[in-house]
């Protein structure tokens, strides 16, 4: 490897998670070494930045083409990437966050459901009928709205409504 | 009371929650009897519909003026409303939803955090720095985006970014 | 009411659940008094018997037309039924079963996931790709296959495959 | 070993489970290297694919004959396989899936019990009497029903009915 | 009722359980008033005493004939008994004991599994092969073996061995 | 060591437990290599097979004499055995089984308490008075009763009755 | 009743427990009305005060003779007491304290186990061998040792040592 | 090291705890090698044996002088001991015992609180007023009272009473 | 009662707690009817307002003199108050707040421990030695520090340091 | 490294936490070797000591400048520090303390919320209105108030009040 002999950046520097595929750990380390933001990587891949971050955390699945592009960008072995987490690998989602979450950033999302969950259900039912907002066909975006009193985080879930089937 | 002697609508018809202030139960029953949507009530009060639903569920606080307007609209005693949940009453938030939530509508929100929580944290930190999206100064909205392949739920959290204080 | 003054059948005779809408309790009591099976009720309504049982337990939503047909069959007030759990009421699903379930019938289903869950995930991913079997667009049926060595229960989930959306 | 020096595929690439017998990890790695599906392996062994996947995850027990056939197919040592997980080894089942499961594929099965569990119990009792569907004498199959509106997953549990013994 | 106006014996005097069918509570009260042991009742019904106690606690199902015999013995209405918990009623088992149990009598059973569970599994597997001892086709008996150093409780589970099916 | 260079049998092939004393792991490996059943070992030691299995799992305490006999039988160092788990070592019992247990063999024992626990308590109290069946002075045996309809497991707990002391 | 019409003292004034036999609630109310300490009652009954308090909380069993003496002292109906919690009633122990306990008095006992539990086990094993201190044959006493720097609570468990049986 | 090349005694032979400071593990191993009881060590240090056992388990803090005396007695490096767990180290107490504890010796202590906790609180309050028995200023002792019917364990907590402050 | 026939204010309007002594509920209702703040009540009693609020919630103990003063102020029966929660009653503390707390005000306190707990322990140990800050001899105060950028809450725990006793 | 070959001080000597970034472990080890208090380090950095301790435990974020100053003071590589936990790293807070905490120092903080949490909420609401004390814009300090009867710990949270936004 041609990187300078800087202190190695282990995955626990990134997040205290033990179960990621080893390829993903390499991605995190390379991203840190290269100083790339998810936004920059997402632009390079033509994907959304939240989705790319999710894929780094093993919560979404890169296509083999995306894996190759990403490996090239990060300077890691693309054949290893494809062999490990290519078409024959499927994410085992949802195991990173403990509930209730303790990190204050993630806890506030939990508080959002805890406080507003029943209201959100009531409005979805009133506006759409008996059914749910899909989390499978759902896009998550984060925007920054500048504001002199304090910038605002605009977090949006854009999910397909699925009505309960009749049978 | 001048309503027809229809079957009384108890709160458990609305939601299986036992701890709401009794006034809120009266609001739910009157809303059902009058066939009013949260959207209609919200328009009458000049508030957002998610906020109004949250206040019905005891998760937000009406002003006394709002309580009077609402009581008149629903045909319940406004003096009782003010005496019970007026200026001297404060919501005890967050006790309605058990975790992990079981109702599929609310569960999908939980799945959103479980799957995308670490990605959302990563992007907020990259975009804004070390801090959180406030859930106190936060507005929640739900919009319906019509789509021939299936309408979409647009659920948005618009919260102030709060950086960690230096000390 | 014209039924003989038999001992009243309370819902806890049916199942130890406290949170059902009161109308559903009346349905259970009338069903027991009339000695009707879910199969018979389902035939009368033109629906599947598992779905009808689910709706009795507050886990699915009758249309107003179905409520009227059902009320007539069971001899309960259809206007009460419509007022309480008609178009303006939405199920709050999933709160009846505690996990891990203790009743051996329900526990065995849980054991099915506990033992075969990872295998089922692996086969769904291999056969369909990255996605899930929907439980919203899903039909559940139970058939009896007679067998001299012991009859067999054929429990089938027929759910739509939902691939993860690209974004 | 004669395999090309590709990136080693560790078990955590397959699934985040730590307790599988080491032989099973070798099976998973060889299956990935050879690009074999469970369907292909099952056909080779004359077994059902869900059962074979379950056995890979340590949830079912290969006979020694099956272990030899499988080892030959995968190119791993059959004597090691027999020594480790042959006739003297018995599965310790049910430890892979945490409840409630977080992976959305497995969660939907859980939701199936959570929402329809009491209905399934009611119908089994009505159709078969006081007893259970066995999960010991039970076959699980997954079929793909093609459908222009979206293919459907047909997941079937075919289990023997066991009546409660009289004593 | 012809009993003397003694203090009513509520079910919480018997055991702190709230969810039993009301008929079962009447059975417990009548048993206490008449001073009948489970042994005496079991002899009258031609059943085992542990089974009869289990049925009192709603964990087993009397036939209608047994219900009539029992009601006559206890002096309660047999038609009420049959209407409530007769052929159309099925036990919802397993909800009385919280785990870990706190009552020392029940806790010691739990300790038996906690300490000897893996040994019992190992011996069952060695003696019978891959399968389980059924708890559906299982008879539980308690005998008293007198012993000058302290009488001994002989608690026996006599359950059918069920081998895992091949598929 | 004179054993053939077969694949090493790690403890996780035996059971997924991490906390056993290392000597016990050696015992398990030697038992597997030698193909000895617990029954054969128990006969050699003049002990009951369930007790011997329990001691292998660290749930009972061998005397130093038993350790020597066992080490000789299994071909491991008896001085190591005595040094590690001899007279100065005491079992830390009860940590192997998680509750509710997931393995179906052990779960059925749990179901036995869950369903019949209150009945067992009631009968013990009626037959013996206020007290418990000891799990300290308790012998556990497993017998096989052959039966053309399916062999039966006879699992017996033979424990001393301990009455509550008066003070 | 001849007591003055003071405010009734409900059991929740004594302790927030719902599951005590109703007789025990009457005992608590009468004890409060009469201003009797457990020490005084214990002296009257010739028993230890901790034991008497335990019996008030349903954690120990009065003999019928003790029930009569106690009822007379407290001015409640002794025949009711005997009918309800006499010889045919057995305590269902251990359900009053939630763990970890929150009340600081009880929590400190829990902290005693949490901090010193392994040390206590080590010393019992070293001093007595492989076995336990019985909680069935165990007397608990509380003494007050006056001390100018602050009085001291002397809490003593005096329990029989039970060695593990050989089998 | 001059000890004979006996089988190394790892900490898991002593107790299944992973988080002790490494020095404490060395203490446990040396204590086992030298065959010293806690009583002997305590006498050497002029401390109570329960306290010494607690300090071995990381639940109390040796002074540097005690560390030196202890290291000399056990034949381990006293400078290492002081560097690691000397004056600058503070115990992180209470993490060894899981609740409810499973080991029967420790469980019985738990059962003591579970059964007698409310009685103990009641007597402490009656005898001392509103306050607690301190577990910080508390001495724990274990004595052996010989008895022909079975020796008795005398476990005593001698803790300062702390009244609630007035403010 | 001379208050106007306003809607009764039930305790659930104040806080969703079921286990308070009934006298405390009367206090809350009277406080609301009279529109008195805790500050005003505290001034009247010569106590701190946090302490008075704690006593209202059953978490501290009024003297009989305080109960009389308070009853007079609130217009409730002081003899009832003394009879119910006077000298013979002791608080059962700590049962109102579930953990993790959901109400955002209380959750933030929990987050304070979750994030800063280990740092607080480290500093207390460094500054004071091996011991704790007492919560028995501890005063809690809340002050408002006005600030043009947003007022600040000054929450202070002033607790006695208790060093671990030597024994 | 030029330090004397003292016994290495592993992080578990400091606190039983496994997930800290490796740089933080180096900081703890260097702090112990150099015998520096948090107070001394804080003075050097111009920060508060509680904040510095929190940052050591990975609960706050050093700026790169602070990291350099700190690395120089402790004699560790500042480039490693910046590479690992510099500007591109964000704390994953709140994972060190398990709830309920067991260490008595941290437990007492928990007891503070458990006992006084509802009172604190009530006073904050009365004094400030509907909102919270921020834990993001919050400063935590610990002072020692000397007192002949026992020194006192003054623990202060100084947090910004955040009113609920109107929408």
Tab-separated table of C-alpha atoms in Angstrom, chain E residues 158 160, chain F residues 144-152:
chain	number	residue	atom	x	y	z
E	158	UNK	CA	-43.489	-38.649	30.547
E	160	UNK	CA	-43.359	-38.800	23.565
F	144	UNK	CA	-36.352	-44.441	27.561
F	145	UNK	CA	-39.690	-46.280	27.561
F	146	UNK	CA	-40.113	-48.069	24.275
F	147	UNK	CA	-43.531	-47.779	22.734
F	148	UNK	CA	-44.720	-48.876	19.274
F	149	UNK	CA	-46.562	-45.538	18.855
F	150	UNK	CA	-43.349	-43.679	19.571
F	151	UNK	CA	-40.791	-44.099	22.343
F	152	UNK	CA	-41.268	-41.993	25.415
